[in-house]
One Martini backbone bead per residue (centre of mass of N, CA, C, O) as a GRO file, in nm:
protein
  256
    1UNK     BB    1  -0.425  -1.821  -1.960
    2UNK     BB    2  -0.308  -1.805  -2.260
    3UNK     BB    3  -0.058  -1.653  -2.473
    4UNK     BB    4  -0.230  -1.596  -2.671
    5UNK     BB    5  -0.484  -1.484  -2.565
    6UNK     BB    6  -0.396  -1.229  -2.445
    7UNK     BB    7  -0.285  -1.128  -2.679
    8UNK     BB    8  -0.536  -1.093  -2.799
    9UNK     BB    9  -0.706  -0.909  -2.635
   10UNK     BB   10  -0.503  -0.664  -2.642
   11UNK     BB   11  -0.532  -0.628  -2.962
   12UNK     BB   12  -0.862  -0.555  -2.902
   13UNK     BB   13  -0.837  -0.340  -2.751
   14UNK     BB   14  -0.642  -0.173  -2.949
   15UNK     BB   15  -0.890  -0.139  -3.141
   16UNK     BB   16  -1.094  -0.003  -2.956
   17UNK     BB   17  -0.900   0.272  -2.913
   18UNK     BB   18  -0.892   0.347  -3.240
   19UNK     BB   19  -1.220   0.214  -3.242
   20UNK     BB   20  -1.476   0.170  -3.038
   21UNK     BB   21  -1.595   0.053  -3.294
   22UNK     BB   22  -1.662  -0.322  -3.348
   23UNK     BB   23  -1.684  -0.546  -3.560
   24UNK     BB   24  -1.645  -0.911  -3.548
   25UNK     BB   25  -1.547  -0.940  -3.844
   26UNK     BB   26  -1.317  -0.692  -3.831
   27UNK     BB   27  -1.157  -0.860  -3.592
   28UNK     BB   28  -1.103  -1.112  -3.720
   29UNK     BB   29  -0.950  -1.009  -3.972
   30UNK     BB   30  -0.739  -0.832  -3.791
   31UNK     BB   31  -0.631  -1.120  -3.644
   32UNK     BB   32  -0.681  -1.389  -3.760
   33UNK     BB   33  -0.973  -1.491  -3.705
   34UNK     BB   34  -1.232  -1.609  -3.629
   35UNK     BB   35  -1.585  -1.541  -3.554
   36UNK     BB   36  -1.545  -1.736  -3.280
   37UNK     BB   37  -1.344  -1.661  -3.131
   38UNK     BB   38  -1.489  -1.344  -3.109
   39UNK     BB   39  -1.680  -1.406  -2.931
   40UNK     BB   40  -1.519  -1.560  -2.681
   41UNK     BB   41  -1.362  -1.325  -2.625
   42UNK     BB   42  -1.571  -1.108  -2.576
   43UNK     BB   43  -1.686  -1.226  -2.366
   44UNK     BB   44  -1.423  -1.246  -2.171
   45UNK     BB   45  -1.427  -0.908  -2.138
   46UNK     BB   46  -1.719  -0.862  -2.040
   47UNK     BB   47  -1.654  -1.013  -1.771
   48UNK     BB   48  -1.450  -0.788  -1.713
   49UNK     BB   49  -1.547  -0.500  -1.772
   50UNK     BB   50  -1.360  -0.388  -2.086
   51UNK     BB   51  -1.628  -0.474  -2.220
   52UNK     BB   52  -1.914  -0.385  -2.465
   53UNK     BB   53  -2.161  -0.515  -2.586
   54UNK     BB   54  -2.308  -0.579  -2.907
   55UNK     BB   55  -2.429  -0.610  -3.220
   56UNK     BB   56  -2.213  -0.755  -3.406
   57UNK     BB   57  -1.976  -0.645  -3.122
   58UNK     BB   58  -1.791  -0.374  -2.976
   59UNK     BB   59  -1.703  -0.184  -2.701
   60UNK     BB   60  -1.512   0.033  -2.499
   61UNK     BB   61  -1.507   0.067  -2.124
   62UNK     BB   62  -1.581   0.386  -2.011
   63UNK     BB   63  -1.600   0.620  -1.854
   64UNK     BB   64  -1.728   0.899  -1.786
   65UNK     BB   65  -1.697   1.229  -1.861
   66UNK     BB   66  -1.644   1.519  -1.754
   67UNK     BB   67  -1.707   1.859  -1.797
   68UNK     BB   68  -1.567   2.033  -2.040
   69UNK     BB   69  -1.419   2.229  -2.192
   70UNK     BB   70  -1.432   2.298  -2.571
   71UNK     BB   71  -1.085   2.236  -2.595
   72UNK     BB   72  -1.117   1.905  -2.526
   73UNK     BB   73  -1.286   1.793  -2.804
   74UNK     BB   74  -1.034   1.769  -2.960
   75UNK     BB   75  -0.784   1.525  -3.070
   76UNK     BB   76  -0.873   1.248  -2.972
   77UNK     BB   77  -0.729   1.015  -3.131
   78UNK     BB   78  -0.421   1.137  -3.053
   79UNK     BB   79  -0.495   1.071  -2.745
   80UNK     BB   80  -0.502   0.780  -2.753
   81UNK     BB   81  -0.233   0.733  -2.898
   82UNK     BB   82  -0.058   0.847  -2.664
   83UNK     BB   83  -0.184   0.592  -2.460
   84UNK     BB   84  -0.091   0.381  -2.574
   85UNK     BB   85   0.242   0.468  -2.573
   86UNK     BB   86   0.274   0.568  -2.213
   87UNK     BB   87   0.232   0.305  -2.058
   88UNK     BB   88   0.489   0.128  -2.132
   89UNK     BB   89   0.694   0.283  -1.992
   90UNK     BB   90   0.558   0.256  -1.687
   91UNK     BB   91   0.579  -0.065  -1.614
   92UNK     BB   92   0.793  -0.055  -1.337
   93UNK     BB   93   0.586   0.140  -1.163
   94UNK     BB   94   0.444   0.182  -0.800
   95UNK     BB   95   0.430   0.528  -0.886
   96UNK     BB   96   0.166   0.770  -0.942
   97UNK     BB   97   0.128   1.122  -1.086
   98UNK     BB   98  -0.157   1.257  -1.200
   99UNK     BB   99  -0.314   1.484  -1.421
  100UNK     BB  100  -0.523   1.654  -1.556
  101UNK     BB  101  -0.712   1.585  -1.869
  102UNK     BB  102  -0.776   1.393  -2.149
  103UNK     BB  103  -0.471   1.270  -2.199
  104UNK     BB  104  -0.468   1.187  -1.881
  105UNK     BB  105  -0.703   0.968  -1.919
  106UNK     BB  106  -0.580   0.797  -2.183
  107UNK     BB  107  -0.363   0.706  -1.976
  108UNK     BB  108  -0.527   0.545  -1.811
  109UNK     BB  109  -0.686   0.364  -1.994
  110UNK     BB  110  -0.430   0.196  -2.014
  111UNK     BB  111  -0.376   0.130  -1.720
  112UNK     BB  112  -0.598  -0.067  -1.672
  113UNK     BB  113  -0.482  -0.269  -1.933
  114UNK     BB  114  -0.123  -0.274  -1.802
  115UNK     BB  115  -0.190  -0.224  -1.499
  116UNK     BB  116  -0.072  -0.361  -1.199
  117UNK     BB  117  -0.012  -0.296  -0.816
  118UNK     BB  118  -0.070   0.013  -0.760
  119UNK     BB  119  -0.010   0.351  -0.736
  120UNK     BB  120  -0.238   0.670  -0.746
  121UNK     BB  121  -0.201   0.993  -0.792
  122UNK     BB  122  -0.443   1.258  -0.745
  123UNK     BB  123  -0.693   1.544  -0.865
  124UNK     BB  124  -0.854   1.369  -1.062
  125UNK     BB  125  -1.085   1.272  -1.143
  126UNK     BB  126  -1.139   1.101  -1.411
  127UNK     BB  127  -0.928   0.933  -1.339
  128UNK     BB  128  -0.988   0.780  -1.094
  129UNK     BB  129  -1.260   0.665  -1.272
  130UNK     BB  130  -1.108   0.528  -1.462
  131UNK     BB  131  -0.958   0.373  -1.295
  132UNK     BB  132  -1.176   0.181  -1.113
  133UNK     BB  133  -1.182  -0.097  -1.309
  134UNK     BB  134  -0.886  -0.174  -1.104
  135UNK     BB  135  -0.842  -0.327  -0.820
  136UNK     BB  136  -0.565  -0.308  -0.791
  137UNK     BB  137  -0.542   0.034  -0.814
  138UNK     BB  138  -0.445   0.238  -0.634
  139UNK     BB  139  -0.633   0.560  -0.503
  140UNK     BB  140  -0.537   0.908  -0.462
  141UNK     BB  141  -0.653   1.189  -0.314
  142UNK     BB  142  -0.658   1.492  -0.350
  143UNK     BB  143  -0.701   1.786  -0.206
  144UNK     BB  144  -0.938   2.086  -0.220
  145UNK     BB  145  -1.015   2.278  -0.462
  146UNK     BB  146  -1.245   2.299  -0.668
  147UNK     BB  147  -1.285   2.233  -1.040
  148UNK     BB  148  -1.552   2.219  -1.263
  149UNK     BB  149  -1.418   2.203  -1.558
  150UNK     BB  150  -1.155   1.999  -1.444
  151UNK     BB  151  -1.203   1.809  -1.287
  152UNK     BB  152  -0.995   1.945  -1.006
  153UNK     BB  153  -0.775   1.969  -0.755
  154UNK     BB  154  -0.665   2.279  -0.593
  155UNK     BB  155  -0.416   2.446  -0.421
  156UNK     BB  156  -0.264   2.456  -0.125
  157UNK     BB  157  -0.382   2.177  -0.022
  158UNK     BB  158  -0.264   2.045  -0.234
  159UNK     BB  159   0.041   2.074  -0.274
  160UNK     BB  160   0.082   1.988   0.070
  161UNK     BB  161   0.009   1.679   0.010
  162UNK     BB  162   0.219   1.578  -0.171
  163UNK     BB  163   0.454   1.615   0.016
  164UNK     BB  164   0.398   1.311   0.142
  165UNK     BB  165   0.540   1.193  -0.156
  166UNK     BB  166   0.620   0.989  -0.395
  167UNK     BB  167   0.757   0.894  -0.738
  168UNK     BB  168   0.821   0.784  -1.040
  169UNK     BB  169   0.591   0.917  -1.204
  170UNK     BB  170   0.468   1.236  -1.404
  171UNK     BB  171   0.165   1.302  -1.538
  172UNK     BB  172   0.123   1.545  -1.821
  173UNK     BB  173  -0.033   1.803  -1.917
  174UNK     BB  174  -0.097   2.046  -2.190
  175UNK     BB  175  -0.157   2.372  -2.363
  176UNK     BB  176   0.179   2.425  -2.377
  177UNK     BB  177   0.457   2.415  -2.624
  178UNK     BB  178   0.762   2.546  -2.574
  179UNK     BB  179   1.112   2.642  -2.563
  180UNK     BB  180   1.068   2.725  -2.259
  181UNK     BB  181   0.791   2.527  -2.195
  182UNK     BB  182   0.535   2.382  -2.029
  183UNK     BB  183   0.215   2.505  -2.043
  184UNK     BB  184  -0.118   2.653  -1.853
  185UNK     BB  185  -0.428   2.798  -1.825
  186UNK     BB  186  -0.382   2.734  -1.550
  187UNK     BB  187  -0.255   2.822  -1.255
  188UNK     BB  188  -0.343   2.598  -1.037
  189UNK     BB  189  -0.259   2.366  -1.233
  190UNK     BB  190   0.064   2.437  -1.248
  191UNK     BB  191   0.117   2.440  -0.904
  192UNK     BB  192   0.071   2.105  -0.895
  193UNK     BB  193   0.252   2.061  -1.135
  194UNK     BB  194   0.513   2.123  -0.992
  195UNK     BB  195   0.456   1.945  -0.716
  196UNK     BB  196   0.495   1.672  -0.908
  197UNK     BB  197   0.787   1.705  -0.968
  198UNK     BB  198   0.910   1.714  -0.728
  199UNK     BB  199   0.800   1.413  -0.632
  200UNK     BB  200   0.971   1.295  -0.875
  201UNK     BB  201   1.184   1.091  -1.065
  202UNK     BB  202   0.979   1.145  -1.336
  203UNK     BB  203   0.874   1.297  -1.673
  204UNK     BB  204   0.581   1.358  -1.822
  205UNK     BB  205   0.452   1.434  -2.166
  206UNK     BB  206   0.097   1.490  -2.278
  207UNK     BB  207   0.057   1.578  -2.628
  208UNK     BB  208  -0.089   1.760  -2.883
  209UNK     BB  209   0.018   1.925  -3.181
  210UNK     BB  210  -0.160   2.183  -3.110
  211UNK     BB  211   0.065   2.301  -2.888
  212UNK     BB  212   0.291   2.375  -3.002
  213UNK     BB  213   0.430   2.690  -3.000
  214UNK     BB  214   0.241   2.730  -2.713
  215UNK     BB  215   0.154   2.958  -2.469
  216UNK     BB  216   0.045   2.972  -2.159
  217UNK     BB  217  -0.008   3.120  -1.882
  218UNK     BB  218   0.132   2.910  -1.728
  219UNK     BB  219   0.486   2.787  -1.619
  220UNK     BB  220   0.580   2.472  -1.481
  221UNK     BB  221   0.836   2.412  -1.697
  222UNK     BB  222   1.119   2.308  -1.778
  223UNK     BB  223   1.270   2.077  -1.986
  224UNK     BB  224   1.489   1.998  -1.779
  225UNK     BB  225   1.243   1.854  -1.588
  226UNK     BB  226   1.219   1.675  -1.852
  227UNK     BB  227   1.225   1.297  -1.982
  228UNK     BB  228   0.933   1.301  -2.142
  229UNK     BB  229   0.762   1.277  -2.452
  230UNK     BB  230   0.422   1.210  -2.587
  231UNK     BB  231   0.351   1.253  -2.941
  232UNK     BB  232   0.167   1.280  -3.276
  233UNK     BB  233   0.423   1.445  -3.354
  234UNK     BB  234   0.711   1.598  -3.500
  235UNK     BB  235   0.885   1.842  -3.396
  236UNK     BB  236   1.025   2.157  -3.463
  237UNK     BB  237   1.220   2.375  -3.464
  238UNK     BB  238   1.257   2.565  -3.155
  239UNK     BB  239   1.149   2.319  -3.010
  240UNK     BB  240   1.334   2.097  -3.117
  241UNK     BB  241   1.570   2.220  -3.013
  242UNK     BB  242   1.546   2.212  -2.725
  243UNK     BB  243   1.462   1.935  -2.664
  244UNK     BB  244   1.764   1.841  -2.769
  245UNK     BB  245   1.922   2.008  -2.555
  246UNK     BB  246   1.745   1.857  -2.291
  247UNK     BB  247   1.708   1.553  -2.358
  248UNK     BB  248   1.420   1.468  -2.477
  249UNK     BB  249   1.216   1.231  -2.479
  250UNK     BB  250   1.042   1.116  -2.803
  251UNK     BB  251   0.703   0.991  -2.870
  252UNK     BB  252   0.562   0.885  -3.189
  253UNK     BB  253   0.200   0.853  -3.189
  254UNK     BB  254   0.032   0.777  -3.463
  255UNK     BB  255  -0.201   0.746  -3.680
  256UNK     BB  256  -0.349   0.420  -3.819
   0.00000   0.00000   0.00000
């Protein structure tokens, strides 16, 4: 594949992101080529399983989502915006440790069409079923106590299996972000999430501005052993000042 076509692909992905459906013309307009090009992109998109053909255009092809909380259904959109600029952060990474929950799913979903030949621990069915897409990417579940909200395991024989890897990067949700740091509305799921923190060389948070100066039931990380935040708008006051007295770096994904 010609470098030029590459380009055009990864393009149409990200328009797909964030568009989830696009006719042929609307396509064709936003990357200045002919409806005859995107027709041919798509067909080639269509047969790697990356995109479902429509009548006179194309979705993005997600694995299904398991059902969640209704609290996990606001802010889709801005989740998606977090997910395209965290991928590119992790390029470098052979080893990663996701968390459960709709934001690092689709930081999941970014992986899965710009990293090959990694391994992804995870506890998370959502992810590893979104991994699923890239046969390059293995995929490790952790065992224990299932939890049906959140389509994943927790418990102590999760966190027992976690000290058996190290990672480069641990991506997480949170369901609260203080001033004293993130925090999830699960105790479970905190003491998971400070197990991915304690095996990986870096950790990243990914949360839409819904979260800023929310605190949720249990407390997994101070500020200071987080290392990037990446989230849809710039944080102000009292959180905004911890994150940069812990030099938090922050990226903001806005909507297009």
């Amino acid at each position: 594949m010609s470098r030029k076509k590459a380009a055009r692909h990864k393009s149409i992905i990200d328009e797909l992101t964030i568009h989830p459906s696009k006719r042929v013309s609307e396509l064709a307009s936003a990357l200045n080529v002919t409806t005859e090009t995107i027709r041919r992109d798509l067909e080639e998109l269509a047969q790697q399983k990356l995109i479902s053909r429509t009548y006179g255009g194309a979705l993005l092809r997600q694995a299904v989502e398991p059902v969640l909380n209704e609290r996990h259904k606001a802010n889709l959109a801005e989740r998606a915006a977090i997910g395209k600029k965290a991928a590119p952060l992790l390029k470098d990474a052979k080893v990663l440790m996701i968390g459960s929950g709709v934001t690092t799913v689709e930081v999941a979903k970014r992986i899965v069409y710009e990293m090959s030949n990694i391994t992804v621990i995870t506890h998370s069915f959502g992810v590893a079923r979104v991994l699923s897409f890239n046969p390059t990417i293995k995929v490790i579940m952790a065992p224990g106590v299932y939890h049906a909200e959140e389509s994943a395991t927790h418990g102590s024989v999760t966190c027992q299996f976690l000290t058996n890897y190290t990672a480069d990067w641990a991506i997480l949700g949170a369901s609260g972000l203080a001033p004293t740091g993130p925090s999830d509305a699960l105790v479970d799921a905190a003491d998971v999430y400070q197990q991915m923190i304690r095996q990986s060389t870096h950790n990243m948070i990914v949360a839409d501005h819904s979260k800023f100066d929310r605190m949720a039931t249990a407390r997994y990380a101070k500020w200071n052993e987080i290392d990037h935040l990446i989230t849809d708008q710039k944080p102000s006051g009292p959180l905004k000042k911890a994150l940069s007295s812990e030099q938090v770096q922050i990226t903001e994904a806005p909507l297009q």
